[in-house]
Amino acid sequence: MFKLDRKLIITASAAAAVALFTLGCNGGETGTTASTKVNGKATIDGGVTYPVVNGKTGPYYVNPQVAQVAPKLYNGRVPTANELKAWDKDIMPDGTGLPEGSGSVEDGEEVYDAKCVMCHGDFGSGGGGYPALSKGNAYDLQKTLTNNRWKDPDADGPTRVFGSYWPQVSTLFWYIKDGMPHPFSKSLTDDEVYALVAYVLNINEMEIDGEEVDDEYVLDREKFLKIKMPNRDGFEPNIAGPGALDRVRAYYADAKNFGGQNLHQGAERCMTNCQKETAKTKRINGGITNFLPPMSDVRDLPAVKEVKVDPVAVYKSTCAMCHDSYLAPGSAEWSGYLAEGMDTVYAKGIKGTEGGMPAKGGTDLSDANFKTVVDYITSGKVK
Amino acid sequence: MNNKESQKVLERRDFFKKTAALSVTAIAGTSLVSSNARADDPAIINNVPWGQKWGDPVTKNRYGMPSKYEHNVLRRNTKLLASGNFRASIAVAPIQESMGIITPNGLFFSRCHGGVAQIDPNEYRLMIHGLVEKPIVLTLEQLKRYPSVTRTHFIECPANGGQEWRGPQFNSVQFAKGFMSSAEWTGVYIKTILEDLGLKPEAQWMLAEGSDNSEMGRTVPVDKVLDDAMIVWGQNGEALRPEQGYPVRLLLPGWEGNLCVKWLKRLEFATEPWYCKEETSKYTDLKPTGKAIQHFYANEVNSTVTSPSPEIDWTHLKDGDIVEIEGLAWSGMGTITGVDLSFDGGRNYVKANLKGLVLPKSWTRWSYIHTYKKGEVLQLTSRAMDDAGYIQPTIDQEVSVMGVEAVYHRNAVETWEVNAKGEVNHVQIRS
C-alpha cells in the first residue's frame, strides 16, 4: 500500500493514479461512480471515494493540466531551524517534544490557585460550563466507564475526566502548555506546567511507577515518561504502532463496530413494520429551552435604538446634490417655506413634495433624525 | 413557531389562510371565487410606501445585508453549550429557514475552543513539515497561487443531535439538527501540494494545528490527505468568515467538523498519531463495553424533516391543503441515493423524492407532497441512504451497539409529531 501511495505522490501521473483505484459501481439512484476501495484496500472511514474517471471526480470536472504541473509547484520556501523550533511544539506519548524541567505538587497547587481555580473550581471539581479536572480516584472511576444509562435512565453514568478516561498523559502537558489558562494561553513556563501536571495527577489520586503522587511529589521528565494512564487500553480501533491504518480500515469496514446499518452488509431497507414491538413514543421531559435569542420566525421590523446622525454629513452625502443649487443650508430662499411654520416644513420634507423633494430626501432616516437635518438645512446651523 | 408572537402575525396568517384556501378551491374547480364576498386586500388596493418613494441609493450598502425584516433568522446558542464565556462553545444554524443546499456565510454554524480568532492575513503563515522531502512555509498569497478546486460540502459537528441519546431534549430543528451547515468551498487539494513536497513512505499520520488561542489540533490518517483533503480559503465565493477559520482552514469532506481545523497554521507528517485533547478527552464515543471509539472520522448518513418542524408548524393549514414536506439528507461517507418518509414514526415508509443537485458528501434536498387532513396526528420520520450502502438505523438499532453515553455520531432516525392542532413536537420512537 505504501509503495503505491508514494508512487501516487512522488512519481505517478494522474492517469496512472486512476488506474490504481479499484472501481466499484455503487451508483444507486444518483448514478455516481463511487469506490469502497483504494489500491485494493478498504477506505479508511468505511465510506466511498470518487476516483477521477473520464476527467471527473464524482460530478466535478478536474483540470488535467494540474497533475502535470503539480510536481513542479513549490510556491513557498523552506522553514528555518528556528521557525521549526518555534512552531513544532507538539508533545507525543513517546516523549517527542517533551521539554526538560520539573515541578512539585505543592508548586502546582499554588499556580492552580492563582491561574486555574476561578474556572476549574476547588481541586479541579469543575462546574458552570467548565470541565472538571478530577472527580476522585482515577483507578476507581475508570471502572465507571462501563456504566451506561441505556436500560435505566436513573443509573449512574460513566465519569469521564482526565484521570479516568484520557489514554495519554502527554495530552495534558501539551494542552496546558498550548491552550491554558484559557484567556491567556502559552504563558506558562515548562516548570509551571510540570507542577500543574503533578497537581492534576495528585487530585486524581494517581501513582507513577508504583509510587503515589502525594503532596510532596516532584515530577520531572523522566518520571513523566513512566506515567501509565488507567484507561490507556480503553479505545478502539488501536491506532498505535505499525499496521495502525490497516486496523482502522478493518474497523470501519464493519458497520457493526460503530452502530451502523449497511445494505451491503446484510442490513435491510425495511418498508413495513420497521419498529420493534416494544418501541413507544418518548416525549420531551423538561428539555432544553433557554435559547439565545428566543426562537421566533416573525418577520417585522427589529426594535433598534437609532443612533443620532451627523446632519452635516447627511446633507453632504444626500441632500447637497439638489440643495447646493437651490435651498442651500441657511439660504434666504427658505423664508417662503419657513413662513408656513416648522411643523409643515418637517411634514412636507418627510412626505416629499410634488415640486421635486423626494420623501425624506431619499433617505430611510427616522423622523427624529431627518428633522435634525431639516433644522440644519433651513438654518445653516447644527443645533 | 415559538408560540404566537403577536396578534399582528395571527392576523397576517389569517389573511394568508384565506388566500391559500382560495387557491386550493380554485384548483379544485369550485366557484367559491365569485360567491365568496371578501374584503379587498389593502396591500393591493393602496399604494405601498416603498412603491412611491425613492429606494436606497446603490451606494448605500457596499457590502449587502439581509432585509431588516429577516432579523430573526439567526444563529442561536443555549447556555447548556456555553462553556468558557462562549469561547469554547457553539452557535447553531437556523436550518429551518435554510433553502437549497448552501448556508449563507453569516448563518453558518460556529464552533470554537478558544474564541473566534481574528487573523491578520498579512501575518498568516502555513507550515508543512515532518516526513516530507521538502518542508515548506507559505504566505497566504503563495498558498492561493496553487491551482484551486471548488467543492460543495456540508460541515457537521459530530455532536449534532448528541444531546438526545437518552431522549428528545430540544423542541427545535435548529438545535436538534443545526450543528451543521453547507457551503461551496474553494481551495487546494493537499495532494497537489504534496506532489512536490514528496511525502516519505513511512508517513502515516498528519497533525493539523490551528493558530487560535486553543491551538486546536487533530490527527488525520494519510489516506484522507491523499484522497480529497483540502486547504480552503474560499466560502461561497468570498473569503472564509472568521467563524469558519479565516483566512485558511482544513476541509476533510464528510468528516467531523472538529477535524476540519480552522485558522490552520501547521501540518506535520509522522509515523505515529498525536493524541490531541479533541481526539481523546472529547470526540471519542464511549460504548456500553466500556471501550470508546477513537478516530471516528466520517459523519454517517443522516436526514431530517425541516418543514414541518417545531419552528415551522402546520397550525395555519386547512383541511385538504396540499403541502410540501421538505427536508435535508446528508452523508459524510458518500452520496445520498434515496430518502424514505414515514408518517407513523418509522413503522412504515414510502419513498420520498430527491430534489436538485445530488452531490457527494453534501446536503441533499428531498420532499414529499402531502394532502393535509385537519386534525390528523402524524409522526414524520425520514430515513436516508448513501452509495456506501449505509441506511439510517432506528434508535433501538443504534443504541443496542452504542448505548446512550457516546455523545457523538448519533444518526438514528428522528421524528416530529404533528398533533391534532397542527403543532409540531420533537419525539423519539424507542424501546
JSON list of N, CA and C in Angstrom, two decimals, chain B residues 378-401:
[
{"chain": "B", "resi": 378, "resn": "LEU", "atom": "N", "xyz": [-49.67, 12.96, 13.01]},
{"chain": "B", "resi": 378, "resn": "LEU", "atom": "CA", "xyz": [-48.64, 12.26, 12.22]},
{"chain": "B", "resi": 378, "resn": "LEU", "atom": "C", "xyz": [-47.34, 12.20, 13.01]},
{"chain": "B", "resi": 379, "resn": "GLN", "atom": "N", "xyz": [-46.58, 11.17, 12.76]},
{"chain": "B", "resi": 379, "resn": "GLN", "atom": "CA", "xyz": [-45.21, 11.12, 13.28]},
{"chain": "B", "resi": 379, "resn": "GLN", "atom": "C", "xyz": [-44.28, 11.01, 12.08]},
{"chain": "B", "resi": 380, "resn": "LEU", "atom": "N", "xyz": [-43.72, 12.16, 11.71]},
{"chain": "B", "resi": 380, "resn": "LEU", "atom": "CA", "xyz": [-42.92, 12.22, 10.49]},
{"chain": "B", "resi": 380, "resn": "LEU", "atom": "C", "xyz": [-41.47, 11.83, 10.78]},
{"chain": "B", "resi": 381, "resn": "THR", "atom": "N", "xyz": [-41.03, 10.81, 10.09]},
{"chain": "B", "resi": 381, "resn": "THR", "atom": "CA", "xyz": [-39.67, 10.28, 10.28]},
{"chain": "B", "resi": 381, "resn": "THR", "atom": "C", "xyz": [-39.05, 10.10, 8.91]},
{"chain": "B", "resi": 382, "resn": "SER", "atom": "N", "xyz": [-37.88, 10.69, 8.70]},
{"chain": "B", "resi": 382, "resn": "SER", "atom": "CA", "xyz": [-37.19, 10.47, 7.43]},
{"chain": "B", "resi": 382, "resn": "SER", "atom": "C", "xyz": [-36.01, 9.53, 7.63]},
{"chain": "B", "resi": 383, "resn": "ARG", "atom": "N", "xyz": [-35.61, 8.86, 6.56]},
{"chain": "B", "resi": 383, "resn": "ARG", "atom": "CA", "xyz": [-34.52, 7.87, 6.64]},
{"chain": "B", "resi": 383, "resn": "ARG", "atom": "C", "xyz": [-33.75, 7.90, 5.33]},
{"chain": "B", "resi": 384, "resn": "ALA", "atom": "N", "xyz": [-32.47, 8.23, 5.41]},
{"chain": "B", "resi": 384, "resn": "ALA", "atom": "CA", "xyz": [-31.67, 8.39, 4.19]},
{"chain": "B", "resi": 384, "resn": "ALA", "atom": "C", "xyz": [-30.73, 7.21, 3.98]},
{"chain": "B", "resi": 385, "resn": "MET", "atom": "N", "xyz": [-30.30, 7.07, 2.72]},
{"chain": "B", "resi": 385, "resn": "MET", "atom": "CA", "xyz": [-29.33, 6.03, 2.34]},
{"chain": "B", "resi": 385, "resn": "MET", "atom": "C", "xyz": [-28.24, 6.67, 1.50]},
{"chain": "B", "resi": 386, "resn": "ASP", "atom": "N", "xyz": [-27.04, 6.04, 1.51]},
{"chain": "B", "resi": 386, "resn": "ASP", "atom": "CA", "xyz": [-25.96, 6.58, 0.68]},
{"chain": "B", "resi": 386, "resn": "ASP", "atom": "C", "xyz": [-25.34, 5.50, -0.20]},
{"chain": "B", "resi": 387, "resn": "ASP", "atom": "N", "xyz": [-24.45, 5.93, -1.09]},
{"chain": "B", "resi": 387, "resn": "ASP", "atom": "CA", "xyz": [-23.87, 4.98, -2.05]},
{"chain": "B", "resi": 387, "resn": "ASP", "atom": "C", "xyz": [-22.75, 4.13, -1.45]},
{"chain": "B", "resi": 388, "resn": "ALA", "atom": "N", "xyz": [-22.47, 4.30, -0.16]},
{"chain": "B", "resi": 388, "resn": "ALA", "atom": "CA", "xyz": [-21.59, 3.36, 0.52]},
{"chain": "B", "resi": 388, "resn": "ALA", "atom": "C", "xyz": [-22.42, 2.21, 1.09]},
{"chain": "B", "resi": 389, "resn": "GLY", "atom": "N", "xyz": [-23.74, 2.31, 0.93]},
{"chain": "B", "resi": 389, "resn": "GLY", "atom": "CA", "xyz": [-24.63, 1.25, 1.40]},
{"chain": "B", "resi": 389, "resn": "GLY", "atom": "C", "xyz": [-25.26, 1.51, 2.74]},
{"chain": "B", "resi": 390, "resn": "TYR", "atom": "N", "xyz": [-24.89, 2.62, 3.39]},
{"chain": "B", "resi": 390, "resn": "TYR", "atom": "CA", "xyz": [-25.42, 2.88, 4.72]},
{"chain": "B", "resi": 390, "resn": "TYR", "atom": "C", "xyz": [-26.85, 3.41, 4.66]},
{"chain": "B", "resi": 391, "resn": "ILE", "atom": "N", "xyz": [-27.63, 2.98, 5.63]},
{"chain": "B", "resi": 391, "resn": "ILE", "atom": "CA", "xyz": [-29.01, 3.45, 5.79]},
{"chain": "B", "resi": 391, "resn": "ILE", "atom": "C", "xyz": [-29.15, 3.82, 7.26]},
{"chain": "B", "resi": 392, "resn": "GLN", "atom": "N", "xyz": [-29.90, 4.87, 7.55]},
{"chain": "B", "resi": 392, "resn": "GLN", "atom": "CA", "xyz": [-30.01, 5.30, 8.95]},
{"chain": "B", "resi": 392, "resn": "GLN", "atom": "C", "xyz": [-30.63, 4.21, 9.81]},
{"chain": "B", "resi": 393, "resn": "PRO", "atom": "N", "xyz": [-30.06, 3.95, 10.99]},
{"chain": "B", "resi": 393, "resn": "PRO", "atom": "CA", "xyz": [-30.63, 2.96, 11.89]},
{"chain": "B", "resi": 393, "resn": "PRO", "atom": "C", "xyz": [-31.85, 3.51, 12.64]},
{"chain": "B", "resi": 394, "resn": "THR", "atom": "N", "xyz": [-32.64, 2.61, 13.19]},
{"chain": "B", "resi": 394, "resn": "THR", "atom": "CA", "xyz": [-33.64, 3.05, 14.16]},
{"chain": "B", "resi": 394, "resn": "THR", "atom": "C", "xyz": [-32.89, 3.41, 15.44]},
{"chain": "B", "resi": 395, "resn": "ILE", "atom": "N", "xyz": [-33.56, 4.11, 16.35]},
{"chain": "B", "resi": 395, "resn": "ILE", "atom": "CA", "xyz": [-32.91, 4.43, 17.62]},
{"chain": "B", "resi": 395, "resn": "ILE", "atom": "C", "xyz": [-32.54, 3.14, 18.35]},
{"chain": "B", "resi": 396, "resn": "ASP", "atom": "N", "xyz": [-33.46, 2.17, 18.34]},
{"chain": "B", "resi": 396, "resn": "ASP", "atom": "CA", "xyz": [-33.17, 0.91, 19.03]},
{"chain": "B", "resi": 396, "resn": "ASP", "atom": "C", "xyz": [-31.94, 0.22, 18.44]},
{"chain": "B", "resi": 397, "resn": "GLN", "atom": "N", "xyz": [-31.84, 0.21, 17.12]},
{"chain": "B", "resi": 397, "resn": "GLN", "atom": "CA", "xyz": [-30.67, -0.44, 16.49]},
{"chain": "B", "resi": 397, "resn": "GLN", "atom": "C", "xyz": [-29.37, 0.25, 16.90]},
{"chain": "B", "resi": 398, "resn": "GLU", "atom": "N", "xyz": [-29.37, 1.59, 16.85]},
{"chain": "B", "resi": 398, "resn": "GLU", "atom": "CA", "xyz": [-28.13, 2.29, 17.14]},
{"chain": "B", "resi": 398, "resn": "GLU", "atom": "C", "xyz": [-27.75, 2.15, 18.62]},
{"chain": "B", "resi": 399, "resn": "VAL", "atom": "N", "xyz": [-28.75, 2.29, 19.49]},
{"chain": "B", "resi": 399, "resn": "VAL", "atom": "CA", "xyz": [-28.48, 2.23, 20.92]},
{"chain": "B", "resi": 399, "resn": "VAL", "atom": "C", "xyz": [-28.02, 0.83, 21.34]},
{"chain": "B", "resi": 400, "resn": "SER", "atom": "N", "xyz": [-28.49, -0.21, 20.64]},
{"chain": "B", "resi": 400, "resn": "SER", "atom": "CA", "xyz": [-28.11, -1.57, 21.03]},
{"chain": "B", "resi": 400, "resn": "SER", "atom": "C", "xyz": [-26.60, -1.78, 20.88]},
{"chain": "B", "resi": 401, "resn": "VAL", "atom": "N", "xyz": [-25.95, -1.02, 20.01]},
{"chain": "B", "resi": 401, "resn": "VAL", "atom": "CA", "xyz": [-24.49, -1.13, 19.86]},
{"chain": "B", "resi": 401, "resn": "VAL", "atom": "C", "xyz": [-23.77, -0.02, 20.63]}
]
